[in-house]
Coordinates of N, CA and C in Angstrom, one line a residue:
M1 N 144.2 151.5 85.7 CA 142.9 150.9 85.8 C 142.8 149.7 84.9
E2 N 143.4 149.8 83.7 CA 143.3 148.6 82.8 C 144.1 147.4 83.4
Q3 N 145.2 147.7 84.0 CA 146.0 146.6 84.6 C 145.2 145.9 85.7
Y4 N 144.4 146.6 86.5 CA 143.6 146.0 87.6 C 142.5 145.1 87.0
I5 N 141.9 145.6 85.9 CA 140.9 144.8 85.2 C 141.5 143.5 84.6
F6 N 142.7 143.6 84.1 CA 143.4 142.5 83.5 C 143.7 141.5 84.6
Y7 N 144.2 141.9 85.8 CA 144.5 141.0 86.9 C 143.2 140.3 87.4
F8 N 142.1 141.1 87.5 CA 140.8 140.5 87.9 C 140.3 139.4 86.9
V9 N 140.4 139.7 85.6 CA 139.9 138.8 84.6 C 140.8 137.5 84.6
A10 N 142.2 137.8 84.7 CA 143.1 136.6 84.8 C 142.9 135.7 86.0
L11 N 142.6 136.4 87.2 CA 142.3 135.6 88.4 C 141.0 134.8 88.2
L12 N 140.0 135.5 87.6 CA 138.7 134.8 87.4 C 138.9 133.6 86.5
A13 N 139.7 133.8 85.4 CA 140.0 132.6 84.5 C 140.7 131.5 85.2
L14 N 141.7 131.8 86.0 CA 142.4 130.8 86.7 C 141.6 130.0 87.7
V15 N 140.8 130.8 88.5 CA 139.9 130.1 89.5 C 138.9 129.3 88.9
S16 N 138.2 129.8 87.8 CA 137.2 129.0 87.2 C 137.8 127.8 86.4
A17 N 139.0 127.9 85.9 CA 139.6 126.7 85.3 C 140.0 125.7 86.3
I18 N 140.5 126.1 87.4 CA 140.8 125.1 88.5 C 139.6 124.5 89.0
Y19 N 138.5 125.2 89.2 CA 137.2 124.6 89.6 C 136.7 123.7 88.6
M20 N 136.9 124.0 87.3 CA 136.4 123.1 86.2 C 137.0 121.8 86.3
V21 N 138.3 121.7 86.6 CA 139.0 120.5 86.7 C 138.6 119.7 87.9
F22 N 138.4 120.3 89.1 CA 138.1 119.6 90.3 C 136.6 119.5 90.7
A23 N 135.7 120.0 89.8 CA 134.3 119.8 90.1 C 133.8 118.4 90.0
K24 N 133.0 118.0 90.9 CA 132.5 116.6 90.9 C 131.4 116.4 89.9
N25 N 130.5 117.5 89.8 CA 129.4 117.4 88.9 C 129.8 117.9 87.5
P26 N 129.6 117.2 86.5 CA 130.0 117.6 85.1 C 129.3 118.9 84.7
L27 N 128.1 119.1 85.1 CA 127.4 120.3 84.7 C 128.0 121.5 85.3
Y28 N 128.5 121.5 86.6 CA 129.2 122.6 87.2 C 130.5 122.8 86.5
S29 N 131.1 121.7 86.1 CA 132.4 121.8 85.4 C 132.2 122.5 84.0
I30 N 131.2 122.2 83.3 CA 130.9 122.9 82.0 C 130.6 124.4 82.2
L31 N 129.8 124.7 83.2 CA 129.5 126.1 83.5 C 130.7 126.9 83.9
S32 N 131.6 126.3 84.7 CA 132.9 126.9 85.0 C 133.7 127.1 83.8
L33 N 133.7 126.2 82.8 CA 134.4 126.3 81.6 C 133.9 127.5 80.8
I34 N 132.6 127.7 80.8 CA 132.0 128.9 80.1 C 132.6 130.2 80.7
I35 N 132.7 130.3 82.0 CA 133.2 131.4 82.7 C 134.7 131.6 82.3
T36 N 135.4 130.5 82.2 CA 136.8 130.6 81.7 C 136.9 131.2 80.3
F37 N 136.0 130.7 79.4 CA 136.1 131.2 78.1 C 135.7 132.7 78.0
F38 N 134.8 133.1 78.7 CA 134.5 134.6 78.8 C 135.6 135.4 79.3
S39 N 136.3 134.8 80.3 CA 137.4 135.5 80.9 C 138.6 135.7 79.9
I40 N 138.8 134.6 79.2 CA 139.9 134.6 78.1 C 139.5 135.6 77.0
A41 N 138.2 135.7 76.7 CA 137.8 136.7 75.7 C 138.0 138.1 76.2
G42 N 137.8 138.3 77.5 CA 138.0 139.6 78.1 C 139.5 140.0 78.0
M43 N 140.4 139.0 78.3 CA 141.8 139.2 78.1 C 142.2 139.6 76.7
Y44 N 141.6 138.9 75.7 CA 141.9 139.2 74.3 C 141.5 140.7 74.0
I45 N 140.3 141.1 74.5 CA 139.9 142.4 74.2 C 140.8 143.5 74.9
L46 N 141.2 143.2 76.1 CA 142.2 144.1 76.8 C 143.5 144.1 76.1
L47 N 143.9 143.1 75.4 CA 145.1 143.1 74.7 C 145.0 143.7 73.3
N48 N 143.9 144.3 73.0 CA 143.6 145.0 71.7 C 143.5 144.0 70.5
A49 N 143.0 142.8 70.8 CA 142.7 141.8 69.8 C 141.2 141.5 69.9
Q50 N 140.4 142.5 69.4 CA 139.0 142.5 69.5 C 138.4 141.3 68.7
F51 N 139.0 141.1 67.5 CA 138.5 140.0 66.7 C 138.6 138.7 67.4
L52 N 139.7 138.4 68.0 CA 139.9 137.1 68.7 C 138.9 137.1 69.9
G53 N 138.7 138.2 70.6 CA 137.8 138.2 71.7 C 136.4 137.8 71.3
I54 N 135.9 138.4 70.2 CA 134.6 138.2 69.7 C 134.4 136.7 69.2
V55 N 135.5 136.3 68.5 CA 135.4 134.9 68.0 C 135.4 133.9 69.2
Q56 N 136.2 134.2 70.3 CA 136.2 133.4 71.5 C 134.8 133.3 72.1
I57 N 134.1 134.4 72.1 CA 132.7 134.4 72.7 C 131.8 133.6 71.8
I58 N 131.8 133.9 70.5 CA 130.9 133.3 69.6 C 131.1 131.8 69.4
V59 N 132.4 131.4 69.2 CA 132.7 130.0 68.9 C 132.7 129.2 70.1
Y60 N 133.6 129.6 71.1 CA 133.8 128.7 72.2 C 132.7 128.8 73.3
A61 N 132.4 130.1 73.7 CA 131.4 130.2 74.8 C 130.0 130.0 74.3
G62 N 129.8 130.1 73.0 CA 128.5 129.9 72.4 C 128.4 128.5 71.9
A63 N 129.0 128.2 70.7 CA 128.7 127.0 70.0 C 129.3 125.7 70.7
I64 N 130.5 125.8 71.1 CA 131.2 124.6 71.7 C 130.5 124.3 73.1
M65 N 130.2 125.3 73.9 CA 129.6 125.0 75.2 C 128.1 124.4 75.0
V66 N 127.4 124.9 74.0 CA 126.1 124.3 73.7 C 126.3 122.8 73.3
L67 N 127.3 122.5 72.5 CA 127.6 121.1 72.2 C 128.0 120.3 73.4
F68 N 128.8 120.8 74.3 CA 129.1 120.1 75.5 C 127.9 119.8 76.4
L69 N 127.1 120.8 76.5 CA 125.9 120.6 77.3 C 124.9 119.6 76.7
Y70 N 124.8 119.6 75.4 CA 124.0 118.7 74.7 C 124.5 117.3 74.9
I71 N 125.8 117.1 74.7 CA 126.4 115.8 74.9 C 126.2 115.3 76.4
L72 N 126.4 116.2 77.3 CA 126.2 115.9 78.7 C 124.8 115.4 79.0
M73 N 123.8 116.1 78.4 CA 122.4 115.7 78.5 C 122.1 114.3 77.8
M74 N 122.8 114.1 76.7 CA 122.5 112.9 76.0 C 123.2 111.7 76.7
L75 N 124.3 111.9 77.3 CA 124.9 110.8 78.0 C 124.2 110.4 79.3
N76 N 123.5 111.4 79.9 CA 122.8 111.2 81.1 C 123.6 110.5 82.2
L77 N 124.7 111.2 82.6 CA 125.6 110.7 83.6 C 125.0 110.7 85.0
K78 N 125.1 109.6 85.7 CA 124.7 109.6 87.1 C 125.9 109.1 87.9
S79 N 126.0 109.5 89.1 CA 127.1 109.2 90.0 C 127.2 107.7 90.2
K80 N 126.1 106.9 90.2 CA 126.2 105.5 90.4 C 126.6 104.8 89.2
D81 N 126.5 105.4 88.0 CA 126.9 104.8 86.7 C 128.4 105.0 86.5
E82 N 129.0 105.9 87.2 CA 130.4 106.2 86.9 C 131.3 105.0 87.5
S83 N 132.1 104.5 86.6 CA 133.1 103.5 87.1 C 134.4 104.1 87.5
Y84 N 135.1 103.4 88.3 CA 136.4 104.0 88.7 C 137.4 103.7 87.7
K85 N 138.3 104.6 87.4 CA 139.3 104.4 86.4 C 140.4 103.5 86.9
K86 N 140.9 102.7 86.0 CA 142.0 101.8 86.4 C 143.3 102.5 86.7
G87 N 144.2 101.9 87.4 CA 145.5 102.5 87.7 C 146.3 102.8 86.5
Y88 N 146.3 102.0 85.4 CA 147.1 102.2 84.3 C 146.6 103.4 83.5
M89 N 145.3 103.7 83.5 CA 144.7 104.9 82.9 C 145.3 106.2 83.5
K90 N 145.4 106.2 84.8 CA 146.0 107.3 85.5 C 147.4 107.5 85.1
F91 N 148.1 106.4 85.1 CA 149.5 106.4 84.7 C 149.7 107.0 83.3
I92 N 148.9 106.5 82.3 CA 148.9 107.0 81.0 C 148.7 108.5 80.9
G93 N 147.7 109.0 81.7 CA 147.4 110.4 81.8 C 148.5 111.2 82.3
I94 N 149.1 110.7 83.4 CA 150.3 111.5 84.0 C 151.5 111.5 83.0
L95 N 151.7 110.3 82.3 CA 152.8 110.2 81.4 C 152.6 111.2 80.2
S96 N 151.4 111.3 79.7 CA 151.1 112.2 78.6 C 151.2 113.6 79.0
A97 N 150.8 113.9 80.2 CA 150.9 115.3 80.7 C 152.4 115.7 80.9
G98 N 153.2 114.7 81.4 CA 154.6 115.0 81.5 C 155.3 115.2 80.2
L99 N 154.9 114.4 79.2 CA 155.5 114.6 77.8 C 155.1 115.9 77.3
L100 N 153.8 116.3 77.5 CA 153.4 117.6 77.0 C 154.2 118.8 77.7
L101 N 154.4 118.6 79.0 CA 155.2 119.6 79.7 C 156.6 119.7 79.2
T102 N 157.2 118.5 79.0 CA 158.5 118.5 78.4 C 158.6 119.1 77.1
G103 N 157.6 118.9 76.2 CA 157.6 119.5 74.9 C 157.5 121.0 75.0
L104 N 156.6 121.5 75.9 CA 156.4 122.9 76.1 C 157.7 123.6 76.6
L105 N 158.3 123.0 77.6 CA 159.5 123.5 78.1 C 160.6 123.6 77.0
G106 N 160.7 122.5 76.2 CA 161.7 122.5 75.1 C 161.4 123.6 74.1
A107 N 160.1 123.8 73.8 CA 159.8 124.9 72.9 C 160.0 126.2 73.4
Y108 N 159.8 126.4 74.7 CA 160.1 127.7 75.4 C 161.6 128.0 75.4
R109 N 162.3 126.9 75.6 CA 163.8 127.1 75.7 C 164.4 127.5 74.3
G110 N 163.7 127.0 73.3 CA 164.2 127.3 71.9 C 163.8 128.7 71.4
V111 N 162.9 129.4 72.1 CA 162.5 130.7 71.7 C 163.5 131.7 72.2
Q112 N 163.9 132.6 71.3 CA 164.9 133.6 71.6 C 164.2 134.8 72.3
G113 N 164.9 135.5 73.1 CA 164.3 136.6 73.9 C 163.8 137.7 73.0
S114 N 164.6 138.0 71.9 CA 164.2 139.1 71.0 C 163.0 138.7 70.1
A115 N 162.7 137.5 70.0 CA 161.6 137.1 69.1 C 160.2 137.4 69.8
L116 N 160.3 137.5 71.2 CA 159.1 137.8 71.9 C 158.6 139.2 71.8
L117 N 159.5 140.1 71.6 CA 159.2 141.5 71.5 C 158.8 142.0 70.1
P118 N 157.6 142.5 69.9 CA 157.2 143.0 68.6 C 158.0 144.2 68.2
T119 N 158.2 144.4 66.9 CA 159.0 145.6 66.5 C 158.1 146.8 66.4
S120 N 156.8 146.6 66.1 CA 155.9 147.8 66.0 C 154.5 147.3 66.4
D121 N 153.7 148.3 66.7 CA 152.3 148.0 67.1 C 151.3 148.3 66.0
Q122 N 151.7 148.5 64.8 CA 150.8 148.9 63.8 C 150.0 147.7 63.4
G123 N 148.7 147.8 63.3 CA 147.9 146.7 62.8 C 147.6 145.6 63.8
V124 N 147.8 145.9 65.1 CA 147.6 144.9 66.1 C 146.1 144.6 66.2
G125 N 145.7 143.4 66.1 CA 144.3 143.0 66.2 C 143.5 143.1 64.9
L126 N 144.2 143.4 63.8 CA 143.4 143.5 62.5 C 143.3 142.1 61.9
T127 N 142.2 141.8 61.3 CA 142.0 140.4 60.8 C 142.9 140.2 59.6
Q128 N 143.2 141.2 58.8 CA 144.0 141.0 57.7 C 145.4 140.5 58.1
N129 N 146.0 141.2 59.1 CA 147.3 140.8 59.6 C 147.3 139.4 60.2
L130 N 146.2 139.1 60.9 CA 146.0 137.8 61.6 C 145.9 136.7 60.5
G131 N 145.2 136.9 59.4 CA 145.1 136.0 58.3 C 146.4 135.7 57.6
K132 N 147.1 136.8 57.4 CA 148.5 136.6 56.7 C 149.4 135.8 57.6
L133 N 149.4 136.1 58.9 CA 150.3 135.4 59.8 C 149.9 134.0 60.0
L134 N 148.6 133.7 60.0 CA 148.1 132.4 60.2 C 148.3 131.5 59.0
F135 N 148.2 132.0 57.8 CA 148.3 131.2 56.6 C 149.7 131.2 56.0
K136 N 150.6 132.0 56.5 CA 152.0 132.0 56.0 C 152.9 131.4 57.0
E137 N 153.0 131.9 58.2 CA 154.0 131.4 59.1 C 153.5 130.2 60.0
Y138 N 152.2 130.2 60.2 CA 151.6 129.2 61.1 C 150.7 128.2 60.4
V139 N 150.9 127.9 59.2 CA 150.0 127.1 58.4 C 150.0 125.6 58.9
L140 N 151.2 125.1 59.3 CA 151.3 123.7 59.8 C 150.6 123.5 61.1
P141 N 150.8 124.4 62.1 CA 150.0 124.2 63.3 C 148.5 124.4 63.1
F142 N 148.2 125.3 62.2 CA 146.7 125.5 61.9 C 146.1 124.2 61.3
E143 N 146.8 123.6 60.4 CA 146.3 122.3 59.8 C 146.3 121.2 60.8
L144 N 147.4 121.1 61.7 CA 147.4 120.1 62.7 C 146.3 120.3 63.7
A145 N 145.9 121.5 64.0 CA 144.8 121.7 64.9 C 143.5 121.3 64.3
S146 N 143.3 121.5 63.0 CA 142.1 121.0 62.3 C 142.0 119.5 62.3
V147 N 143.1 118.8 62.1 CA 143.1 117.4 62.2 C 142.8 116.9 63.6
L148 N 143.3 117.6 64.6 CA 143.0 117.2 66.0 C 141.5 117.4 66.3
I149 N 140.9 118.5 65.8 CA 139.5 118.7 66.0 C 138.7 117.7 65.3
L150 N 139.1 117.3 64.1 CA 138.4 116.2 63.3 C 138.5 114.9 64.1
A151 N 139.6 114.6 64.7 CA 139.8 113.3 65.4 C 138.9 113.4 66.7
S152 N 138.8 114.5 67.3 CA 137.9 114.6 68.5 C 136.5 114.5 68.2
I153 N 136.1 115.0 67.0 CA 134.7 114.9 66.6 C 134.4 113.4 66.3
I154 N 135.3 112.7 65.7 CA 135.1 111.3 65.4 C 135.0 110.5 66.7
S155 N 135.9 110.8 67.6 CA 135.9 110.0 68.9 C 134.7 110.3 69.7
A156 N 134.1 111.6 69.6 CA 132.9 111.9 70.3 C 131.7 111.1 69.7
V157 N 131.7 110.9 68.4 CA 130.7 110.2 67.8 C 130.8 108.7 68.2
L158 N 132.0 108.2 68.2 CA 132.2 106.7 68.6 C 131.8 106.5 70.0
I159 N 132.1 107.4 70.9 CA 131.8 107.3 72.3 C 130.3 107.3 72.5
G160 N 129.7 108.2 71.8 CA 128.2 108.4 71.9 C 127.4 107.3 71.2
K161 N 128.0 106.6 70.3 CA 127.3 105.6 69.6 C 126.9 104.4 70.5
K162 N 125.6 104.0 70.5 CA 125.1 103.0 71.3 C 125.4 101.6 70.6
D163 N 125.8 100.6 71.5 CA 126.0 99.3 70.9 C 124.6 98.6 70.7
I164 N 124.5 98.1 69.5 CA 123.2 97.4 69.1 C 123.4 95.9 69.2

C-alpha cells in the first residue's frame, strides 16, 4: 500500500512540476509549484524523514510561496506588458541547462555503487544525525547554497527596484 501511495505522490509531483513550467499564467504556475512542494514533502514523510517533510511544508510551501505570490502581485504582470525574449537569451538558457546536465552526469558517474547503499537504518530521519552529516560532510555545498540564496535575494531586490 505504501508503494502505491509513493507512486501517486511522485506522479502528482511530476505532473504539477511539468504544468508549472508550461503554464502561461504565472499565478497558475505558482499554485502548481505549491502542489509540487507538498508532494515532495509527502515523499519525504514516506521515506521516514519526517523532519525534512515538515520543514519542506513550513519553509517552501509556506514562506517561500507567500513570497512568490507577493512578488507576483507587486510586479502586476499583464500579458500585454510581457516582451518576447531575444534569441540569445534562449541560447544562454539552453547552454546553461546543458552544462548543468553535463555536471550532473559527471557527478553521477563518479558515484560508486556501494556508496548509494546505507549500511544501517539506525537513526534515519533524526535531526541530530542530519545536523552531523550536514555540518561535517556537506558543509561546502551547504555554504554554497546559502551564497546562492543570498544572490537570488539581491537579484530579486534589484529586479523589483523601480527606476527613479
